[in-house]
Coordinates of C-alpha atoms in Angstrom, one line a residue:
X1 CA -1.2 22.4 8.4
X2 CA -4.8 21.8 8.7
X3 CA -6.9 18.7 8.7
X4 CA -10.0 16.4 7.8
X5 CA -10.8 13.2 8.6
X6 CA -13.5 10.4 7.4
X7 CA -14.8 7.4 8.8
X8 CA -15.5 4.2 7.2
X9 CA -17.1 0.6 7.2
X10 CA -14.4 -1.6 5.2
X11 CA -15.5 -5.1 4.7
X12 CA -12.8 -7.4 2.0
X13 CA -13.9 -10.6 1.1
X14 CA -11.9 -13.4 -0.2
X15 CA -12.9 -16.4 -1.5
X16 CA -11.2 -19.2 -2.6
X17 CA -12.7 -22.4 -4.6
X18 CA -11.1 -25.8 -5.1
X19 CA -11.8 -28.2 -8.0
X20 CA -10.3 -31.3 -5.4
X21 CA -10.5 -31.2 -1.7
X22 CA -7.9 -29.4 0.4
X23 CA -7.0 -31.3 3.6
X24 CA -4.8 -28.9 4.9
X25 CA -4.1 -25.2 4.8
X26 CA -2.3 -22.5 6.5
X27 CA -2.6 -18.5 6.0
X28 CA -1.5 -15.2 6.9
X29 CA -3.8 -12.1 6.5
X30 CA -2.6 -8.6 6.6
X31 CA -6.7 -6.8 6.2
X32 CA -6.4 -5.2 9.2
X33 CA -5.4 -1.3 9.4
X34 CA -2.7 -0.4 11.5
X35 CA -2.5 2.9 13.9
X36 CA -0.5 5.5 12.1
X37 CA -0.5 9.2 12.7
X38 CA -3.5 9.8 10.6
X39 CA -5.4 6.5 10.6
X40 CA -7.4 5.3 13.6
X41 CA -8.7 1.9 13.2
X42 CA -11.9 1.7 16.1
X43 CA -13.0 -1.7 15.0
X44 CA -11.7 -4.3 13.3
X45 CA -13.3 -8.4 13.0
X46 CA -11.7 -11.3 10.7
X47 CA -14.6 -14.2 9.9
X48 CA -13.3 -17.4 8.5
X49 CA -15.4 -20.3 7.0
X50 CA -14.6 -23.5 7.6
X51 CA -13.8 -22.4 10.7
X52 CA -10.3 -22.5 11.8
X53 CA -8.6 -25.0 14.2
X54 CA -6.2 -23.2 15.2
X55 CA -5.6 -19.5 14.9
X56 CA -3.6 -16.6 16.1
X57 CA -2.6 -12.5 16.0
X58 CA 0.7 -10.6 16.2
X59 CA 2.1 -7.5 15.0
X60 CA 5.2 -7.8 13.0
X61 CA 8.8 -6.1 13.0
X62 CA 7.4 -3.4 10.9
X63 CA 4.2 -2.6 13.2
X64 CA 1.7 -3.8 10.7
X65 CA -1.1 -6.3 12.9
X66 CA -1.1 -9.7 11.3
X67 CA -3.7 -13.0 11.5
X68 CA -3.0 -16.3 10.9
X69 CA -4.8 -19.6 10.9
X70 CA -4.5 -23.2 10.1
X71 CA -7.4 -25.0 8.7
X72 CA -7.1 -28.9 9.5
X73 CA -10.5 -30.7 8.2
X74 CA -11.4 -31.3 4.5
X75 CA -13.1 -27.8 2.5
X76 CA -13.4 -27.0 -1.4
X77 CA -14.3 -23.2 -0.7
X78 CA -12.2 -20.7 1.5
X79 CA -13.7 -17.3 2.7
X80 CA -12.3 -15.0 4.6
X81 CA -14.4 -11.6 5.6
X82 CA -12.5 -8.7 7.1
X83 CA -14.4 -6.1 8.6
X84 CA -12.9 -2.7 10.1
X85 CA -14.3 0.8 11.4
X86 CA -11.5 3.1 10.3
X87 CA -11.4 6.9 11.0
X88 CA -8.6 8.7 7.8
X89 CA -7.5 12.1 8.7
X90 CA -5.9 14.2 5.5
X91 CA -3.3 17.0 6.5
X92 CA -3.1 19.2 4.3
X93 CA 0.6 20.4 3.5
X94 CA 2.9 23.8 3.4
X95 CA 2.8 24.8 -0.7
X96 CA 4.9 22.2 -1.9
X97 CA 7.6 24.6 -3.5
X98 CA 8.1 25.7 -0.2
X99 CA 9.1 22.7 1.1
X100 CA 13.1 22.2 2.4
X101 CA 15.5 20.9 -0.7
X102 CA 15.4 17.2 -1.5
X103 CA 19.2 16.5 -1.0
X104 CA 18.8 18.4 2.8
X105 CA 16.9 15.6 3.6
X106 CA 19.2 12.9 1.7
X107 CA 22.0 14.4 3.7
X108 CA 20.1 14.1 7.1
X109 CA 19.2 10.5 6.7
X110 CA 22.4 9.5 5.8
X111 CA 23.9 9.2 9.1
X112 CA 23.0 8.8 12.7
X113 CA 22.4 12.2 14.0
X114 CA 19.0 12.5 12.8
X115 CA 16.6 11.8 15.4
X116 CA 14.6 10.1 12.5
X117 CA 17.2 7.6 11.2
X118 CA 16.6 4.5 12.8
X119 CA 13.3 4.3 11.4
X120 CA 13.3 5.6 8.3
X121 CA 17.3 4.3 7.2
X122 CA 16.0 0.7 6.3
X123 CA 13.2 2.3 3.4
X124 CA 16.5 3.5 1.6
X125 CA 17.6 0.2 0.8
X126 CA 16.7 -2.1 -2.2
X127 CA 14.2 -5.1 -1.3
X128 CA 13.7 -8.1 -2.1
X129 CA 11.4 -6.8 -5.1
X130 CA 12.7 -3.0 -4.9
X131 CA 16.0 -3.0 -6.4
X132 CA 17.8 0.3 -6.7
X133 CA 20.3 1.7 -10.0
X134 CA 21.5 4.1 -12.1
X135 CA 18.4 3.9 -14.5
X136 CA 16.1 4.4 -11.4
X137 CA 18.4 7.4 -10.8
X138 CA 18.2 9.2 -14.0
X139 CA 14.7 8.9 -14.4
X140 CA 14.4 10.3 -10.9
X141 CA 16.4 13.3 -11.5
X142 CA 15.0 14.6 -14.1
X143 CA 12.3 15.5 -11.4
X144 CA 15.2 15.8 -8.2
X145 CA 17.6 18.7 -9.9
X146 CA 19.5 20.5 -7.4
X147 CA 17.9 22.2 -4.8
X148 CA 14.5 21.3 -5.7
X149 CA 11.9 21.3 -2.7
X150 CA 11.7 17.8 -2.1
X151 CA 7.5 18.0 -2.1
X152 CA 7.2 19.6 -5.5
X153 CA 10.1 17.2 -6.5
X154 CA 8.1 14.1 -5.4
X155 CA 5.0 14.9 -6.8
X156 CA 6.5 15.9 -10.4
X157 CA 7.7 12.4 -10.0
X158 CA 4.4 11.0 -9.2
X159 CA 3.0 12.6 -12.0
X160 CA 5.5 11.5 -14.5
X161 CA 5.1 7.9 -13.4
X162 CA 1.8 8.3 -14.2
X163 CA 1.6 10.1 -17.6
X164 CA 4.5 7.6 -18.9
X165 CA 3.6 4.3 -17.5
X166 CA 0.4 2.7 -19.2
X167 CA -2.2 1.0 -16.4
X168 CA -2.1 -3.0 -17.7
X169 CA -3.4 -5.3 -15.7
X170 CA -2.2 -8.3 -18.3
X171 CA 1.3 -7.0 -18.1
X172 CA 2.5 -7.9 -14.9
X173 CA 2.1 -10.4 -12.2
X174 CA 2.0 -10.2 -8.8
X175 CA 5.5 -11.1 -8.2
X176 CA 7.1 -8.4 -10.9
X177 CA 9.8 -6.7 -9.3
X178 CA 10.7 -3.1 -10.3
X179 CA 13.0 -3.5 -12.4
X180 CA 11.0 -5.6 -14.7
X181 CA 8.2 -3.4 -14.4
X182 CA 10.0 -0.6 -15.1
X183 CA 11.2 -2.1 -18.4
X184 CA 8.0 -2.7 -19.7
X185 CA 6.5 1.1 -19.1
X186 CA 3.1 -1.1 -18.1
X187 CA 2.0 -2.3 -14.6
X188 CA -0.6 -2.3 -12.1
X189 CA -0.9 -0.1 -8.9
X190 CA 1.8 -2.4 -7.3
X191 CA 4.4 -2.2 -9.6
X192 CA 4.1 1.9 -9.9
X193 CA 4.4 2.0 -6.2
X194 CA 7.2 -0.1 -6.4
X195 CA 9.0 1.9 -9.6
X196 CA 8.6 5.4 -7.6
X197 CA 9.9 3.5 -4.2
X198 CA 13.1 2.2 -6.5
X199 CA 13.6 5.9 -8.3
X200 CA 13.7 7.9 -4.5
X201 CA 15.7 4.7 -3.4
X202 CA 18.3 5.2 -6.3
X203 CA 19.2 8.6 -5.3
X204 CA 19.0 8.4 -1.9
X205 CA 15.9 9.1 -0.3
X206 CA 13.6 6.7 2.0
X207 CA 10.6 5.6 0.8
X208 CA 8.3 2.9 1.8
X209 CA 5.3 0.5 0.3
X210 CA 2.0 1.5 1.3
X211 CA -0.8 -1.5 1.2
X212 CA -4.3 0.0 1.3
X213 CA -7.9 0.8 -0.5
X214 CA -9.5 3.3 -2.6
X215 CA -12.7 4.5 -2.5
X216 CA -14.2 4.8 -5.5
X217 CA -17.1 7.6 -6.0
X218 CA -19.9 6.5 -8.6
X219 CA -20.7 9.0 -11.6
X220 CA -24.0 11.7 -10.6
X221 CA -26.7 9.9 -10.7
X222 CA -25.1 6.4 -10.5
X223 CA -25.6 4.1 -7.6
X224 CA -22.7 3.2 -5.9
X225 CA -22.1 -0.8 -6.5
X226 CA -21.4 -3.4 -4.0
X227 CA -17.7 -4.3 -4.2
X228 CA -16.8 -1.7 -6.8
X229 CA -14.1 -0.2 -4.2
X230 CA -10.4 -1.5 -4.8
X231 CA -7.3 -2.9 -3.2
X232 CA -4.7 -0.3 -4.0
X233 CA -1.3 0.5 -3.0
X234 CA 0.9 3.9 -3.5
X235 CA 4.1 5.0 -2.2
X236 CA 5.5 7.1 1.3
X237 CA 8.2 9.8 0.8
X238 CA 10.1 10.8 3.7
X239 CA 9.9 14.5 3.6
X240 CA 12.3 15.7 7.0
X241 CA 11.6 16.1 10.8
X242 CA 8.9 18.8 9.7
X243 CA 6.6 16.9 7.6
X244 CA 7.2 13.4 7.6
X245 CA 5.7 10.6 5.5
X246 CA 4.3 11.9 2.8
X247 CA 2.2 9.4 0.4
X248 CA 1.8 9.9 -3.1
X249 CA -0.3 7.7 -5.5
X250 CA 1.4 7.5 -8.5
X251 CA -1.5 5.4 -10.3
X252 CA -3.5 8.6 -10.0
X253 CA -1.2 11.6 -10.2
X254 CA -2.0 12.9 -7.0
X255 CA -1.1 12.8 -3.0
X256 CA -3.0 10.9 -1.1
X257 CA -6.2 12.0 0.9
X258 CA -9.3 11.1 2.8
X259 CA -10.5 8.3 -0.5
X260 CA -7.3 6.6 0.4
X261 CA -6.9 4.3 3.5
X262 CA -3.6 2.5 4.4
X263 CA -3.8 -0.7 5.6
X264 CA 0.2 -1.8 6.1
X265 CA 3.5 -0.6 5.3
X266 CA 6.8 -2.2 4.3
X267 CA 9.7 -2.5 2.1
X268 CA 7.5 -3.8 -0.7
X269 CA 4.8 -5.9 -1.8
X270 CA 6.6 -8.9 -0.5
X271 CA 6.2 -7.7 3.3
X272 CA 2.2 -6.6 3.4
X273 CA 0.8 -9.2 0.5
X274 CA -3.2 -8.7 1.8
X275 CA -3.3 -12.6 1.7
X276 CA -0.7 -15.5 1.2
X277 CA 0.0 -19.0 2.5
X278 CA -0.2 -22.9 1.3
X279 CA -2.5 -25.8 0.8
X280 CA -2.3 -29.5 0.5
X281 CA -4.5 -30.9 -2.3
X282 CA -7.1 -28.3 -4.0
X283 CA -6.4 -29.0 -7.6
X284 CA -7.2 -25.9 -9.3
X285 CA -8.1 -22.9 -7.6
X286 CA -10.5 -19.6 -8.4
X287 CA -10.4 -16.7 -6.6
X288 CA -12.9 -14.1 -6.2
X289 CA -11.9 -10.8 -4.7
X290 CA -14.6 -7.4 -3.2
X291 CA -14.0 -5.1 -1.2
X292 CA -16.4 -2.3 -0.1
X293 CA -15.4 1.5 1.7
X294 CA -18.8 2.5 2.9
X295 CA -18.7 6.3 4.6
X296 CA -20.6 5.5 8.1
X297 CA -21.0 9.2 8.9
X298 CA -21.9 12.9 7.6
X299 CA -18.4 14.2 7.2
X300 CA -17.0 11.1 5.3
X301 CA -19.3 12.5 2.3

């Protein structure tokens, strides 16, 4: 296998505005990338305005870092900047039809004697918004026939999510489990994740919820726009001892590279929502949402 890496400047803004006065509000942010085998995050700063009384960091069950804080004086806007230097290596895999059949890893996994299983077993269960089934099952086979290497497998998947699932942003919302999603043929980056997750679930096979962002490159000749780039999320394949997690992007028909950094990893969307918690008073709310991946050096292009 060999390797490339890139280095970025992330900065995600959020900001929230309140028609009535909030007195109180509490919050949990999961911005900050987390060490994996191909992500190094050197840097990483969370600003908050009003400022925060009281305010704290952990890493939770699933080894993702997490930020809270509790706001306790009177505010009608919310904004919370998260800043991180973040260096993305992209391996580049065996051909992916010569990759060990799907059901060799299926069978590995489901016991204890691979040294493997305790972390991967729990990614082979339905979630609280991943549930599992026969339909999930059916569709997945018709890319999963017998004895099919397990890469070229998983990326036939990927692209079939892709060609027959329509991009929608006004079909779902951002508690649409899988099922629902599924049912529709219509979603948003979350709920293909979540659909590929619930298909490799169904027959067997871990797979886990990637949170994360994409880079987006402007056309020749176009300058690149402040807060263009994009929240995304995609989907991780268990792929055996040899090669690991494996993520594939089934909103783009391809497996993940260097344009692609992962922020946290879970079950679903449920475990690494980017931003959630609660408020007393604030009326109605708007929310307004950038995020800019900025190469900071020659080889991130």
């Amino acid at each position: 296998m060999t390797t490339s890496s890139s280095r970025y400047r992330i900065t995600h803004k959020t900001h929230y505005r309140y028609t009535d006065p909030v007195a109180i509000c509490q919050n949990q942010v999961m911005m900050i990338p987390r060490e994996l085998p191909r992500v190094k995050c050197r840097d990483a700063e969370v600003h908050i305005q009003p400022p925060p009384g009281l305010s704290s960091s952990h890493v939770d069950y699933f080894g993702n870092p997490v930020h809270t804080f509790s706001i306790e004086t009177q505010h009608r806007e919310l904004t919370v900047i998260v800043s991180s230097d973040v260096e993305v290596t992209a391996t580049s895999f065996p051909r992916a039809d010569q990759t060990e059949p799907w059901e060799t890893v299926r069978d590995a996994i489901s016991g204890g004697n691979n040294p493997d299983w305790f972390s991967v077993c729990e990614f082979r269960y339905p979630s609280s918004m991943v549930n599992t089934g026969e339909k999930f099952a059916q569709y997945a086979q018709q890319s999963f026939y017998p004895n099919r290497p397990i890469l070229e497998a998983g990326l036939d998947l990927t692209k079939r999510i892709f060609r027959d699932f329509k991009y929608d942003v006004n079909a779902t919302r951002v508690d649409t489990r899988a099922e629902e999603a599924f049912g529709l043929r219509a979603g948003v980056c979350q709920d293909f994740a979540q659909i590929e997750i619930a298909c490799l679930r169904s027959i067997g096979l871990a797979a886990r919820y990637v949170s994360g962002y994409l880079r987006t490159i402007p056309p020749p000749g176009k300058p690149r726009l402040v807060g263009a780039d994009q929240s995304h999320a995609w989907a991780s394949l268990y792929a055996g001892q040899r090669l690991g997690w494996i993520d594939l992007d089934p909103t783009n028909a391809c497996l993940v590279a260097t344009d692609h950094v992962p922020i946290c990893v879970g079950r679903d969307y449920g475990d690494v929502a980017p931003m959630r918690g609660v408020v007393l008073g604030g009326g109605n709310t708007s929310l307004n949402v950038s995020v800019d991946v900025v190469p900071i050096d020659a080889d991130a292009g």
